Short mmCIF file of C-alpha atoms in Angstrom, two decimals:
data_model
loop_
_atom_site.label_atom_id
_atom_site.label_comp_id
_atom_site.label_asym_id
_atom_site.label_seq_id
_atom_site.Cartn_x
_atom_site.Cartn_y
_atom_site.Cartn_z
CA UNK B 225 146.35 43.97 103.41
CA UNK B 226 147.29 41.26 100.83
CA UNK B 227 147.12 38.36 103.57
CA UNK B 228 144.98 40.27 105.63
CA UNK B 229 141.69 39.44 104.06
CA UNK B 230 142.38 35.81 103.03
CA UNK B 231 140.95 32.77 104.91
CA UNK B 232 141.80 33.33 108.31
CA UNK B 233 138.42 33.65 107.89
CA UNK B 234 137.53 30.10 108.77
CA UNK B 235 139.78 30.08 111.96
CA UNK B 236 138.48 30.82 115.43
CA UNK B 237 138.83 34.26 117.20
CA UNK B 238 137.45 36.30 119.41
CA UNK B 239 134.31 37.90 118.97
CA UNK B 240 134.10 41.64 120.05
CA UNK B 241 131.05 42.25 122.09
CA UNK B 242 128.78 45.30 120.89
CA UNK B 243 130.09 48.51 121.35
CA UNK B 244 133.85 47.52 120.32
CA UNK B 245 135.35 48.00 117.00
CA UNK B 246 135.35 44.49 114.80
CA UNK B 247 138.04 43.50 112.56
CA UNK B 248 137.77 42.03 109.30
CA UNK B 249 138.46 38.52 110.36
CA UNK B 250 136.11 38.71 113.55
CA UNK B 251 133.54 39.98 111.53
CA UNK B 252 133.99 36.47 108.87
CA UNK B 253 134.22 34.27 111.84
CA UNK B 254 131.17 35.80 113.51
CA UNK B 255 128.92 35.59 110.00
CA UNK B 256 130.31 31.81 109.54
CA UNK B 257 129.18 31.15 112.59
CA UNK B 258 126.00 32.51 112.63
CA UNK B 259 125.18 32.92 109.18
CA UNK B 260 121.03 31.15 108.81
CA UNK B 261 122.37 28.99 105.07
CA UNK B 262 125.68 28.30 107.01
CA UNK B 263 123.68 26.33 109.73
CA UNK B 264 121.39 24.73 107.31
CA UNK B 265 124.41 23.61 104.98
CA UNK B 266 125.89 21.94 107.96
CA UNK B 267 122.34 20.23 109.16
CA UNK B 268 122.72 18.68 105.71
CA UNK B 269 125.83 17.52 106.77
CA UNK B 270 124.67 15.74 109.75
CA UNK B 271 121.84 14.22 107.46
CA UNK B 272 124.24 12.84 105.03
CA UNK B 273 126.52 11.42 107.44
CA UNK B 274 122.71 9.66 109.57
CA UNK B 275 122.29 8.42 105.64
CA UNK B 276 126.15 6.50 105.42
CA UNK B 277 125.20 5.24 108.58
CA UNK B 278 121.66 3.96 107.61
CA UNK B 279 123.27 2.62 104.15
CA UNK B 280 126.02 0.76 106.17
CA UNK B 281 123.06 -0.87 108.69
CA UNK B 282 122.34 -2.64 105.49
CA UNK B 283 125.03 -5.03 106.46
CA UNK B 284 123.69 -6.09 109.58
CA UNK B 285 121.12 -9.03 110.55
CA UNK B 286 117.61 -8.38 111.96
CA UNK B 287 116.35 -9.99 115.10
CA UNK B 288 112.51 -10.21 116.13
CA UNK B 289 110.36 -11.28 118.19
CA UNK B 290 106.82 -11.83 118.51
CA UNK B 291 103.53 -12.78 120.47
CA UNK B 292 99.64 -12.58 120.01
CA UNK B 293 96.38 -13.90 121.96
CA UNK B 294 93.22 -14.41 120.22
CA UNK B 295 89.65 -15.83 120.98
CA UNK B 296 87.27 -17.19 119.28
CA UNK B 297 83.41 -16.90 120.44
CA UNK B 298 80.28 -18.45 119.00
CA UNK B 299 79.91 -21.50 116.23
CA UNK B 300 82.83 -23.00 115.20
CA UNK B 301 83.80 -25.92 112.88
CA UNK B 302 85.10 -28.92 114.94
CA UNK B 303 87.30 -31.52 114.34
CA UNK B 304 84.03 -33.58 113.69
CA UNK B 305 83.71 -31.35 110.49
CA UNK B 306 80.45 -30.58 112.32
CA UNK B 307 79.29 -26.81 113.98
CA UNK B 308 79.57 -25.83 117.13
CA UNK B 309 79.10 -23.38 119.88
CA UNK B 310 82.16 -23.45 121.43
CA UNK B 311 84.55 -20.27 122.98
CA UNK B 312 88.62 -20.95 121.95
CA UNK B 313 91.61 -19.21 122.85
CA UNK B 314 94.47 -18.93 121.01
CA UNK B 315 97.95 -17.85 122.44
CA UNK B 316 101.43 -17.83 120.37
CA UNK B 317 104.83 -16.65 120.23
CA UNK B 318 108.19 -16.91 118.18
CA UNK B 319 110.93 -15.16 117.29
CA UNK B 320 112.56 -14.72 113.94
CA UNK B 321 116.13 -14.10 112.45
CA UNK B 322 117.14 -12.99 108.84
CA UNK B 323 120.91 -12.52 108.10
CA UNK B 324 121.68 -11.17 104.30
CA UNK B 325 123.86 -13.11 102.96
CA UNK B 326 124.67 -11.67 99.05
CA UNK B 327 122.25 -8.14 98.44
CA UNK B 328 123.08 -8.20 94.88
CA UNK B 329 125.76 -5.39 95.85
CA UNK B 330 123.08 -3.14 96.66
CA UNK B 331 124.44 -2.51 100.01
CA UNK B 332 128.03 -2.21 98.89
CA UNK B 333 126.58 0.54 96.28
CA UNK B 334 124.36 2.38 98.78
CA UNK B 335 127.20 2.80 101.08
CA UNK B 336 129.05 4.42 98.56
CA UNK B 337 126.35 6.39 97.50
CA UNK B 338 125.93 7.74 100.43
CA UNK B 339 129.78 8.50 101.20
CA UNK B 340 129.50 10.21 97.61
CA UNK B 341 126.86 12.68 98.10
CA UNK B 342 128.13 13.31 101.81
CA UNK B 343 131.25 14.58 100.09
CA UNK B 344 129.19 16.63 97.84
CA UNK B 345 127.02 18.24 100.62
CA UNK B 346 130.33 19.07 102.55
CA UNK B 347 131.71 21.02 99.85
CA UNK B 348 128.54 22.60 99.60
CA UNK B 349 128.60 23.66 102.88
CA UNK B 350 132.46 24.78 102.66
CA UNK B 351 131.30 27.06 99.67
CA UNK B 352 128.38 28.30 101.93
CA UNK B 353 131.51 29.61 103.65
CA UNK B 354 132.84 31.06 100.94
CA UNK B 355 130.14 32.72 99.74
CA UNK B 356 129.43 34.26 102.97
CA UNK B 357 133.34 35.48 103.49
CA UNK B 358 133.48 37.17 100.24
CA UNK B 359 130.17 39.14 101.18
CA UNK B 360 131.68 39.89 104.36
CA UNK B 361 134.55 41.83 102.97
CA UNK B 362 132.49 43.76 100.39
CA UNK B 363 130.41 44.80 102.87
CA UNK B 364 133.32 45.79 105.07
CA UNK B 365 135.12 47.65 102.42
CA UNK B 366 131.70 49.26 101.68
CA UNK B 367 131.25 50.92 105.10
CA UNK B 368 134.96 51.63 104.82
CA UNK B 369 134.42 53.75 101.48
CA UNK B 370 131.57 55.45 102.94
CA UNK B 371 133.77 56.71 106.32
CA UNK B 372 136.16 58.03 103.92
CA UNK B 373 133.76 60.39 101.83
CA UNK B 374 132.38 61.21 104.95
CA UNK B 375 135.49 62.72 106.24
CA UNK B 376 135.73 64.23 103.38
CA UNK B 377 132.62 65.81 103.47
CA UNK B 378 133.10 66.62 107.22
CA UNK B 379 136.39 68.86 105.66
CA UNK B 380 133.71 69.92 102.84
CA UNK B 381 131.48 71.66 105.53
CA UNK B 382 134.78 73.17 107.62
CA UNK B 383 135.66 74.81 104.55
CA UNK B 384 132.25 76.20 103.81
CA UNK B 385 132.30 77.23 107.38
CA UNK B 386 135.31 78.93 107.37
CA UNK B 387 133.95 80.87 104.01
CA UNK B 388 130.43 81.51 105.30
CA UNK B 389 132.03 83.08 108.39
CA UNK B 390 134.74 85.09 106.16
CA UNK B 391 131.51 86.27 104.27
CA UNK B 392 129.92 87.62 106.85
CA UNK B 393 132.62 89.40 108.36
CA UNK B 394 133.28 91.01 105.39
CA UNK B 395 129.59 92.31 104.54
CA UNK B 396 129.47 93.77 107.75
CA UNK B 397 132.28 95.57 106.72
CA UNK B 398 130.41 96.39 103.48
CA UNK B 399 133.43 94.94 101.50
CA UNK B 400 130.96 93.02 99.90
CA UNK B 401 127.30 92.33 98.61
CA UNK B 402 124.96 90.47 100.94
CA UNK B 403 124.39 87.90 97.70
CA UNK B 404 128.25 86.52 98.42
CA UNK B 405 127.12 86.14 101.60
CA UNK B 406 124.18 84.22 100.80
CA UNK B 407 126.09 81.69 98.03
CA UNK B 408 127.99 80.91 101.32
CA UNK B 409 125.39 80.02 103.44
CA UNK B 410 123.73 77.82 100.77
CA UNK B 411 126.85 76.35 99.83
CA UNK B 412 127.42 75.71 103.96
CA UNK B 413 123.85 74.30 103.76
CA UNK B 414 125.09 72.18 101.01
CA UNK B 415 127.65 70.63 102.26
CA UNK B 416 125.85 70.17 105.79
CA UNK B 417 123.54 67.99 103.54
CA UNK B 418 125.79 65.88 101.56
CA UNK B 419 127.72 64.92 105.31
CA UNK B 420 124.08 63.87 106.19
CA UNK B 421 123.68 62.01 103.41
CA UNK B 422 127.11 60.45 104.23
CA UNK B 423 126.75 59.51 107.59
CA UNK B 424 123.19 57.92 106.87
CA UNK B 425 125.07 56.04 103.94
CA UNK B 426 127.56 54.80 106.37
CA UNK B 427 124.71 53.35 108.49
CA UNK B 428 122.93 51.64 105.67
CA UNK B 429 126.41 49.94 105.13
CA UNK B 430 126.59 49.29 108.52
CA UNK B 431 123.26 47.51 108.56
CA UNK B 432 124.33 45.45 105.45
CA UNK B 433 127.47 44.54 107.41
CA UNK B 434 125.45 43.79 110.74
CA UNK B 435 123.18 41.20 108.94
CA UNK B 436 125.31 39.16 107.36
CA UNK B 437 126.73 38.95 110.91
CA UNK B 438 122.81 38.08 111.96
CA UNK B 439 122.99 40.78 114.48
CA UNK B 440 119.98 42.29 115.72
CA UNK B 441 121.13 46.07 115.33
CA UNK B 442 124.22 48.21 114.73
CA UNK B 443 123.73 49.99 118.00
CA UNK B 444 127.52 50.51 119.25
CA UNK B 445 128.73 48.49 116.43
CA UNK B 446 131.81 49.48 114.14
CA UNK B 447 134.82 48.58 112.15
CA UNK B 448 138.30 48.72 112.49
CA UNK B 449 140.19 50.43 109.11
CA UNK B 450 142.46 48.15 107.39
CA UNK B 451 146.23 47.88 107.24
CA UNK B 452 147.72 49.98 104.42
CA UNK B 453 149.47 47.54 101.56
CA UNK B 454 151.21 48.79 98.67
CA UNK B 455 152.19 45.47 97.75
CA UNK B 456 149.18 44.40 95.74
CA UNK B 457 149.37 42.73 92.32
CA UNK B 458 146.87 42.30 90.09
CA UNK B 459 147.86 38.34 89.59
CA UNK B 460 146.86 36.54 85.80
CA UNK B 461 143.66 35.47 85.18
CA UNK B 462 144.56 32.12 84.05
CA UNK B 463 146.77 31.41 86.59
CA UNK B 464 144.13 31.79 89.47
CA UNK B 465 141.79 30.11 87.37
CA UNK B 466 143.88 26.74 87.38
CA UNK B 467 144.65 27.15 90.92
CA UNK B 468 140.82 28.14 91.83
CA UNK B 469 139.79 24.84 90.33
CA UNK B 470 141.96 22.54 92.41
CA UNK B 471 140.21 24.00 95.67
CA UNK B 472 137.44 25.78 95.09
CA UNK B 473 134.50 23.90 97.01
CA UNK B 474 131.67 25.05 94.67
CA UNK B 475 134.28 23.27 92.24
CA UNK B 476 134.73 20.31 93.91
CA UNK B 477 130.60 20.06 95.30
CA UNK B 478 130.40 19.73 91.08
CA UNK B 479 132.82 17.00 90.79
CA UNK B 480 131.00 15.28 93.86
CA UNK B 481 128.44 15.41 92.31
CA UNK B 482 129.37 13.84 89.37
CA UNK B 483 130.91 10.61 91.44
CA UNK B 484 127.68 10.68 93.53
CA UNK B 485 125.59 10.50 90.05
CA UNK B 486 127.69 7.28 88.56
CA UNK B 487 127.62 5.87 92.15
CA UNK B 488 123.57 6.11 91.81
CA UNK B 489 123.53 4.35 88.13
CA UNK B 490 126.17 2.04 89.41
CA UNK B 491 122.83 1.35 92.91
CA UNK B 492 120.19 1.71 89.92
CA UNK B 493 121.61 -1.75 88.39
CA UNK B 494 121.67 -3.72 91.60
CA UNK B 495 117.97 -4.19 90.65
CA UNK B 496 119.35 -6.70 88.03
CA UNK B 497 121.33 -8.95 90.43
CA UNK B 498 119.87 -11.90 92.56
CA UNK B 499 119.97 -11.57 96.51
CA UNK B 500 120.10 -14.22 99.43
CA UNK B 501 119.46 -14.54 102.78
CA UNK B 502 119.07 -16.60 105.61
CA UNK B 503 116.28 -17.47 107.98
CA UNK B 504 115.99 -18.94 111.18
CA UNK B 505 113.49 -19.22 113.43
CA UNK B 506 111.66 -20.93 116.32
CA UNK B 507 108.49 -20.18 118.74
CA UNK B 508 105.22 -22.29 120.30
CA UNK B 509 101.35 -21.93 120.78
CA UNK B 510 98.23 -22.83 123.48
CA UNK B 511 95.18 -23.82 122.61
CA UNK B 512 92.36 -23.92 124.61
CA UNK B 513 88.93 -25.32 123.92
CA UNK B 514 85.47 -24.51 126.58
CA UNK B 515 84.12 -27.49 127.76
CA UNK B 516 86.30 -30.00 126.76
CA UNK B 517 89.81 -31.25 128.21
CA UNK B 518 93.09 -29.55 127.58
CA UNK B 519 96.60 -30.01 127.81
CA UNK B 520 98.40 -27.53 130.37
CA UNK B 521 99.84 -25.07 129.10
CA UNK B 522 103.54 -26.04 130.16
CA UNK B 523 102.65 -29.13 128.20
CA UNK B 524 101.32 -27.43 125.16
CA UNK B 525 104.45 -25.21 124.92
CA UNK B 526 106.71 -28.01 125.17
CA UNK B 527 105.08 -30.41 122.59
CA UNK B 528 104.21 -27.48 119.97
CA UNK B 529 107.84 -25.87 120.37
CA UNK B 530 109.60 -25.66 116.85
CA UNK B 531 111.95 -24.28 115.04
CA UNK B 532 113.07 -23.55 111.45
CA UNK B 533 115.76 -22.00 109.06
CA UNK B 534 116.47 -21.82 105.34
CA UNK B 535 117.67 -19.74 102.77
CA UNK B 536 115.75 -17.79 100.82
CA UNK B 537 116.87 -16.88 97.06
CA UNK B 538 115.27 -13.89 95.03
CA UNK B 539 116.18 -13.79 91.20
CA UNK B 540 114.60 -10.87 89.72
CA UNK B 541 113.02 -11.77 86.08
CA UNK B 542 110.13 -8.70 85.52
CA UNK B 543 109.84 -6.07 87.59
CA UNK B 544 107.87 -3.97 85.83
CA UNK B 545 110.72 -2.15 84.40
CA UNK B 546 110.98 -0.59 87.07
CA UNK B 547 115.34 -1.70 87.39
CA UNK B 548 115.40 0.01 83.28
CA UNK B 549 113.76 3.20 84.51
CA UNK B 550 115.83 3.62 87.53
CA UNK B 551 118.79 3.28 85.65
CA UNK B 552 117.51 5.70 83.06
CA UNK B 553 116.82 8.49 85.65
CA UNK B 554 120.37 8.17 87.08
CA UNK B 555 121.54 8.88 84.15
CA UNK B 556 119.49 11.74 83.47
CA UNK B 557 121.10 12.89 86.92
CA UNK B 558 124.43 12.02 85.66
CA UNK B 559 124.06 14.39 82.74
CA UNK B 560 122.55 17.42 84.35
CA UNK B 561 125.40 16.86 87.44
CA UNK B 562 128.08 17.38 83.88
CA UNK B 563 125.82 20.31 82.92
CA UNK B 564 126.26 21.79 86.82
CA UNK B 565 129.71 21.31 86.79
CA UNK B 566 130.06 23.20 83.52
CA UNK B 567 128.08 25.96 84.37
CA UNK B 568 130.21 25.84 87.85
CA UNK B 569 133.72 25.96 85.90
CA UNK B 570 132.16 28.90 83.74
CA UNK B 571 131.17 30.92 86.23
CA UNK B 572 133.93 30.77 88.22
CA UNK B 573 136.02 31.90 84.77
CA UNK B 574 133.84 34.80 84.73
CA UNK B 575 134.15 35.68 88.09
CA UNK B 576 137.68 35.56 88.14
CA UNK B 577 138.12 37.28 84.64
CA UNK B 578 136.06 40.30 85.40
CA UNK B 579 137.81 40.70 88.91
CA UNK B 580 141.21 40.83 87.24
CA UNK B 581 139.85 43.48 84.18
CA UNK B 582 138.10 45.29 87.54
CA UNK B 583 140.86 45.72 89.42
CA UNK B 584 143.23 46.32 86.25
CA UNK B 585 140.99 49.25 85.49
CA UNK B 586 140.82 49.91 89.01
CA UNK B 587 144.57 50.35 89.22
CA UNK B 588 144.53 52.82 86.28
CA UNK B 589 141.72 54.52 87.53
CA UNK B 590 143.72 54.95 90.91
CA UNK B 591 146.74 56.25 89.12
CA UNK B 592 145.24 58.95 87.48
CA UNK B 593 142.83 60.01 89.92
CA UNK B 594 145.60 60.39 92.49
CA UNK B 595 146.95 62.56 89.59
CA UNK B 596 143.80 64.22 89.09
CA UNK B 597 143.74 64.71 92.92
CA UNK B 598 146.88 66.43 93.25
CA UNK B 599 146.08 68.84 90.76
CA UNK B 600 142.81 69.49 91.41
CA UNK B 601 144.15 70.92 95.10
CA UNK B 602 146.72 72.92 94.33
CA UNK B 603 144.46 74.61 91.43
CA UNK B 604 141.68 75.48 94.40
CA UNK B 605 144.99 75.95 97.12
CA UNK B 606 145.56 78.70 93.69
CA UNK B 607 142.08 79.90 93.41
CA UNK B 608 141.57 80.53 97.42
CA UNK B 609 144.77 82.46 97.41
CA UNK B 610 143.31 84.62 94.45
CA UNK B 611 139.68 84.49 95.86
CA UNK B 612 140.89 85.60 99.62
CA UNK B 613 143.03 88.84 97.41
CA UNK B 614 139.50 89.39 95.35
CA UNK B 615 140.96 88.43 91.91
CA UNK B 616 138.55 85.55 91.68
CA UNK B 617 134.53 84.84 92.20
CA UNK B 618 132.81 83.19 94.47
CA UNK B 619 131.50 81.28 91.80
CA UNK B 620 135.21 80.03 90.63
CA UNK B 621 135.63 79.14 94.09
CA UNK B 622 133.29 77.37 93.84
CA UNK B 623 133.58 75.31 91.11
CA UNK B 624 137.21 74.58 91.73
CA UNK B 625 136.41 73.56 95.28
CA UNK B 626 134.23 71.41 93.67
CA UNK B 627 136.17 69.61 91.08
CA UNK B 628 138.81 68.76 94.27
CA UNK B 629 136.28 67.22 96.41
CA UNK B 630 134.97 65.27 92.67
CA UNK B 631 138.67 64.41 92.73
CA UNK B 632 139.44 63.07 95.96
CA UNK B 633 136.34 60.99 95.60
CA UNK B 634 137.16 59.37 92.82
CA UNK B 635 140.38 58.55 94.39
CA UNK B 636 138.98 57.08 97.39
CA UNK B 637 136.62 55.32 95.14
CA UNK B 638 139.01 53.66 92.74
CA UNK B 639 141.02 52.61 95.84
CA UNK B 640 138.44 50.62 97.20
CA UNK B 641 137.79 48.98 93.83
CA UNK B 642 141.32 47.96 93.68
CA UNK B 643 141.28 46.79 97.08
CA UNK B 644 138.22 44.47 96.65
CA UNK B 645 138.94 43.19 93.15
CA UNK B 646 142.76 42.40 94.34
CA UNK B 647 141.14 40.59 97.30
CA UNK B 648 138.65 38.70 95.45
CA UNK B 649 141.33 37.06 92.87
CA UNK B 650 143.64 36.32 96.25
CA UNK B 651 140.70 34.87 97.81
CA UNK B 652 139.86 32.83 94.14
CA UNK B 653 143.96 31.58 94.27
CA UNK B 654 144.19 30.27 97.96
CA UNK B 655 143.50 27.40 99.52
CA UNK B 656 140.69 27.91 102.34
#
């Protein structure tokens, strides 16, 4: 089980269709893929990466072109400086280039703003994945644990059974009083109700399981029991912690975000630098004038054809402060991206150190209570031999059948715990 419920996770496999049994890792792969915050982490993926490429467009020149027609109807100053009524029509066109030359590194820095916080969101969305895979196996273990104190319930009621149908045989033999008989039949309907109880428990985890998975019901769904492993070791808090730090992507989203907050103070000052770019141009016009002569219009294209270029230069002296309180918002950023990555780092130590005490007491817990277990059958395996010979109660059969089901239960429970904690600091220490 050690390497069973580690990150195989994230690789592909087959996905059962309903009414087949799912394993742990079809079950992860299945809720990666389909998990609702999954999709959405990796649709801001694809928005980061459209916002590198918009940042890197930056670079490029920009080409346009243009044309307009216009009249003019009614009085009009003429070249007379006198008013007239006269009807004009006006047609241009041109077509303009501007190719940035220097952008005051603001391009440079946007670009690498941009690669910055696509690194963050990526991580992100890897610890999306991470999230979801460790609530995955919970949830798996969960309807696990409830299948095994449903079984032993189901052996609960066969016992009670058994008793209720020894009872009766014996009061209508009058070896008894009718009351045994009755203790029997409540303790049969007893038991009857805590394997109810159980099986609708097994459902609910079932239904817990089944949305993480984003399926629509749990009609012919079901899980396949894990591999037995003795082999698990509670590993040292301090040694997963180191190693969860160098891979763990709600780790490493922090850090990006760090880089991705410098990288925006680092765009923020850009506002301070000059830029330069060049322009070139060139286009022509028509004029037309009612009632009095006019070139053609091949002519008037020809003779009114020009073109242009230049340079334009743009030295920022006031802006308003606008550059100063840019910069000072970045760095606002910058601190509470130090503040996230604490908090990050912290509770990832706590995670980690409560898993290891967990599973520590876990393993103590399981030690004893198979202990506990043992003994707590052979005293009832005692007490049904004494019962069946009528040197015991009903009542002390009870109670010690009882205190062996309380037993086994806490077995099965502190078995599970053990299992998940164990898992959780394996999933903490490896590389996904």
């Amino acid at each position: 089980m050690k390497h069973l419920l580690i990150y195989t996770a994230m690789t592909l496999g087959a996905i059962p269709v309903m009414g087949e049994t799912w394993n742990l890792d079809q079950c992860i792969n299945h809720a990666v893929e389909h998990n609702i915050s999954i999709k959405s982490r990796q649709n801001d993926v694809a928005s980061s990466r459209q916002s590198v490429t918009d940042a890197k467009s930056r670079y490029l020149p920009t080409l346009s072109a243009n044309a307009g027609q216009s009249w003019n109807l009614g009085r009009g100053l003429t070249a007379e400086n006198t008013y007239a009524d006269r009807n004009t029509s006006n047609f241009q066109w041109g077509a303009s280039f501007n190719l940035p030359l220097f952008s005051g590194m603001s391009t440079t820095r946007q670009v690498a703003y941009a690669k910055a916080n696509l690194a963050t969101v990526t991580e992100q969305y890897e610890a999306a994945k991470e999230d979801i895979t460790l609530n995955v196996i919970t949830a798996y273990l969960q309807v696990l644990y409830c299948k095994e104190l449903h079984e032993v319930a189901a052996g609960q009621v066969e016992l009670s059974e058994y008793e209720f149908t020894r009872r009766s045989s014996l009061l209508e033999a009058g070896k008894i009083p009718e009351i045994d008989m009755l203790e029997a039949k409540s303790q049969l309907a007893q038991d009857e109700l805590n394997k109810i109880q159980t099986e609708n428990d097994i459902r609910l985890a079932l239904v817990d399981l089944a949305q993480l998975l984003e399926l629509d019901d749990i009609n012919g769904f079901d899980i396949m029991p894990l591999a037995d492993d003795s082999s698990m070791l509670t590993m040292n808090p301090d040694d997963v912690y180191e190693a969860a730090l160098q891979h763990n992507h709600t780790i490493l989203a922090a850090r990006s975000g760090i880089i991705a907050s410098e990288k925006n103070i680092s765009l923020a000052k850009t506002g301070y630098i000059p830029t330069l770019n060049f322009n070139a141009g060139l286009g022509s016009s028509y004029y037309k004038i009612s009632g009095l002569p006019n070139d053609g219009f091949g002519r008037q294209m020809k003779n009114n054809y020009s073109t242009y270029f230049g340079f334009s230069l743009n030295i920022p002296i006031f802006d308003a402060l606008n550059t100063r309180n840019s910069i000072n918002r970045a760095k606002v950023q910058n601190v509470t991206a130090r503040l996230q990555y604490d908090d990050a780092c912290q509770r990832l130590f706590k995670s980690i150190q409560q898993a290891y005490y967990q599973a520590d007491g876990a393993r103590h817990k399981l030690k004893a209570s198979e202990v506990a277990e043992d003994a707590a059958q052979k005293a009832f395996e005692a007490m049904r031999e004494k019962y069946n010979i009528g040197r015991a109660t009903p009542s002390e059969y009870e109670q010690s059948k009882t205190k062996a089901l309380r037993a086994t239960a806490e077995r099965i429970q502190a078995g599970y715990e053990l299992i998940l904690r164990t898992q959780v600091l394996e999933f903490y220490a490896t590389p996904h």
